[in-house]
Each structure stands twice: as C-alpha cells, then as structure tokens.
mmCIF file of C-alpha atoms in Angstrom:
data_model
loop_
_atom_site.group_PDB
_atom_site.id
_atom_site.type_symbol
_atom_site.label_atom_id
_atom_site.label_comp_id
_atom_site.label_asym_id
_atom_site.label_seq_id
_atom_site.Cartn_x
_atom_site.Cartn_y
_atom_site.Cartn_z
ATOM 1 C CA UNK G 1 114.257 95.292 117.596
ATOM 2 C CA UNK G 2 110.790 94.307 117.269
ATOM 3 C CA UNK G 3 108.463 95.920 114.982
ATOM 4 C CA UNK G 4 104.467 96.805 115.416
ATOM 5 C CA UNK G 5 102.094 96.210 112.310
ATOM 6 C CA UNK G 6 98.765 97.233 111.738
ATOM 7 C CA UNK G 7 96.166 94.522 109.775
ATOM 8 C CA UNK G 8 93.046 95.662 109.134
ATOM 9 C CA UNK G 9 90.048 94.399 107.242
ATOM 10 C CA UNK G 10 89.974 91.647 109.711
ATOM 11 C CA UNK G 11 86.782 89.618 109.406
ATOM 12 C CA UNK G 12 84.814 89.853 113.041
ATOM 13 C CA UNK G 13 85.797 85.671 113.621
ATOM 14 C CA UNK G 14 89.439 86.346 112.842
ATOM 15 C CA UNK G 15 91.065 84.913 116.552
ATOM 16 C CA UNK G 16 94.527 86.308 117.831
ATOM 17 C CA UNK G 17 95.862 82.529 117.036
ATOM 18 C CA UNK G 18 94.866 82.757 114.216
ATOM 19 C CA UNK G 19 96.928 85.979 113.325
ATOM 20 C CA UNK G 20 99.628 84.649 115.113
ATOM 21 C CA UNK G 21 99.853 81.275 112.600
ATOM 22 C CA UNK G 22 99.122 83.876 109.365
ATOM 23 C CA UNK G 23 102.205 85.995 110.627
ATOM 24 C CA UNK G 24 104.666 82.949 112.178
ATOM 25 C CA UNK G 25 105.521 81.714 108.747
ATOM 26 C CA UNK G 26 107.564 84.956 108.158
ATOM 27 C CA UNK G 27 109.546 84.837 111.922
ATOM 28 C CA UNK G 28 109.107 84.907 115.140
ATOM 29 C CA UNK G 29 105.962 87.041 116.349
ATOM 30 C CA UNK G 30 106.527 88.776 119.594
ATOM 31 C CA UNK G 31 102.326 89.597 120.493
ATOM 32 C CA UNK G 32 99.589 89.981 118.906
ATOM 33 C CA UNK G 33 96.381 92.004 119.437
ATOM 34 C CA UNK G 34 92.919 91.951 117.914
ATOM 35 C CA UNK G 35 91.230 95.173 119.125
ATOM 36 C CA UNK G 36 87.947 94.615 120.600
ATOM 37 C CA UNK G 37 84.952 96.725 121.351
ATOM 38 C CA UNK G 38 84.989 97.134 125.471
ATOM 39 C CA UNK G 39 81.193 96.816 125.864
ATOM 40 C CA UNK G 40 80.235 94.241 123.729
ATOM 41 C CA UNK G 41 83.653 92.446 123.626
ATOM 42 C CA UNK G 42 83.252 92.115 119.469
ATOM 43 C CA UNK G 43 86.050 92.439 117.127
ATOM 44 C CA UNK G 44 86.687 95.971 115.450
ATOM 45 C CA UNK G 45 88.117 94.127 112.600
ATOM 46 C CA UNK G 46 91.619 95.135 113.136
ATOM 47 C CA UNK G 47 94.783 94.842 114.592
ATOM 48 C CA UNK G 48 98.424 94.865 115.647
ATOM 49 C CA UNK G 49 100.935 92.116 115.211
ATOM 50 C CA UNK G 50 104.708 92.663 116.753
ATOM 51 C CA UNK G 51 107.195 90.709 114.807
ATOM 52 C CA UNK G 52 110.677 90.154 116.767
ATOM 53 C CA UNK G 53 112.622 91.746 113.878
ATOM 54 C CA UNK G 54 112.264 94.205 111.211
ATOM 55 C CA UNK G 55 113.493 91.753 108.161
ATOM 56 C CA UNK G 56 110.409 89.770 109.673
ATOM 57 C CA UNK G 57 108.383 92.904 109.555
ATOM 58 C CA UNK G 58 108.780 93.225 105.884
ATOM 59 C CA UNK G 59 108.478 90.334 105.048
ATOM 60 C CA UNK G 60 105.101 89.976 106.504
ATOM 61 C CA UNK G 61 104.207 93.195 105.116
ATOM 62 C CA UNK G 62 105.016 92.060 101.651
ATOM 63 C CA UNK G 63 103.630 88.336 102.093
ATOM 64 C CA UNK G 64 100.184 89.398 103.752
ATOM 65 C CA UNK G 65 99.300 92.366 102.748
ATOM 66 C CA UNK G 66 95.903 91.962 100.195
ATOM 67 C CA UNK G 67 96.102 88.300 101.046
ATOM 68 C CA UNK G 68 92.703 86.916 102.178
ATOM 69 C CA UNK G 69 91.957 85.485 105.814
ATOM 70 C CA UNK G 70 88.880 84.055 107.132
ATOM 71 C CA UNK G 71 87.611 85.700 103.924
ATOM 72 C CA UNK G 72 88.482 89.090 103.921
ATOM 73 C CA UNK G 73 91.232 90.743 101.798
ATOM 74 C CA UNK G 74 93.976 91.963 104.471
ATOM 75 C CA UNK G 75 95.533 95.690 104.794
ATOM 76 C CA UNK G 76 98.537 95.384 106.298
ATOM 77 C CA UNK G 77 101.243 97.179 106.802
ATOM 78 C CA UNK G 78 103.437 99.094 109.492
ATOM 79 C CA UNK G 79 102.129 100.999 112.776
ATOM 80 C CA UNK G 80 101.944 104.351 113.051
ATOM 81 C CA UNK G 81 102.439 105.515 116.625
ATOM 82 C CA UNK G 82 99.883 107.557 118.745
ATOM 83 C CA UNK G 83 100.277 111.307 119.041
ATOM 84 C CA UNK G 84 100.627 112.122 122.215
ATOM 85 C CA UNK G 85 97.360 113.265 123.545
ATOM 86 C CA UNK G 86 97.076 116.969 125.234
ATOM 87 C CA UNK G 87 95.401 116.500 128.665
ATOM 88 C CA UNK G 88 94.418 119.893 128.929
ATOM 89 C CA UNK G 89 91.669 120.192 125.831
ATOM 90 C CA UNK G 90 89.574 122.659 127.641
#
C-alpha cells in the first residue's frame, strides 16, 4: 500500500524530477507533487511524495529528512490527511 509524505522547506527551483530522483533511491515512487501557487504558478516550497510501499516510506523518511536539496535543509516526514471540511460554515 502506498504511502503519502510531506517535504517541506523545498527551495522555490526544487522540480518534481527532481524529488522524484531524491526519493527513487529508497523504492519505487508512485507520484509526486510540488504544490504551486495557482496565480502566479510559483513553488510554495513544499510537497508530497507517494512511495509504493511503507518500508519505502520509512526509509525515505529516515534517509531525507534534514538532508539538504537544491540548498535547503529538508522536513520530511509522513502526511497527515485533510479534515474533512464542513460545507455549511455559515
């Protein structure tokens, strides 16, 4: 079962590729996504990466996290999911 991990601190060059090549040397990585700012189309310096299993997961965790990339010192570690959101906030 794939797993979803959030990497932050991502300096505003840092490409989905290269994210993907960071993450591949600890398993297969299922997607990745560098969140970007809808307007101006600019990276919000961070992210999600999906590895294709949890041992990969770790691993990743424990391999990246504080490492530097494109000069930044890395947070990562795993996604928390969304709270639902309540439609009716009036």
């Amino acid at each position: 079962m794939a797993k979803k991990i959030y990497v932050g601190n991502l300096s505003y060059h840092t490409t989905e590729d290269s994210l993907r090549n960071a993450f591949s040397q600890y398993g297969e990585v299922a997607s990745v996504n560098v969140i970007v700012d809808r307007y101006t189309g600019s990276s919000k310096g961070f992210g999600f990466v999906e590895m294709a299993t949890d041992q990969s997961a770790t691993a990743a965790i424990a391999g990246l996290n504080s490492r530097e990339l494109d000069g930044r010192q890395l947070r990562v570690n795993e996604a928390n999911e969304k709270p639902a959101r309540d439609n009716n906030r009036w």
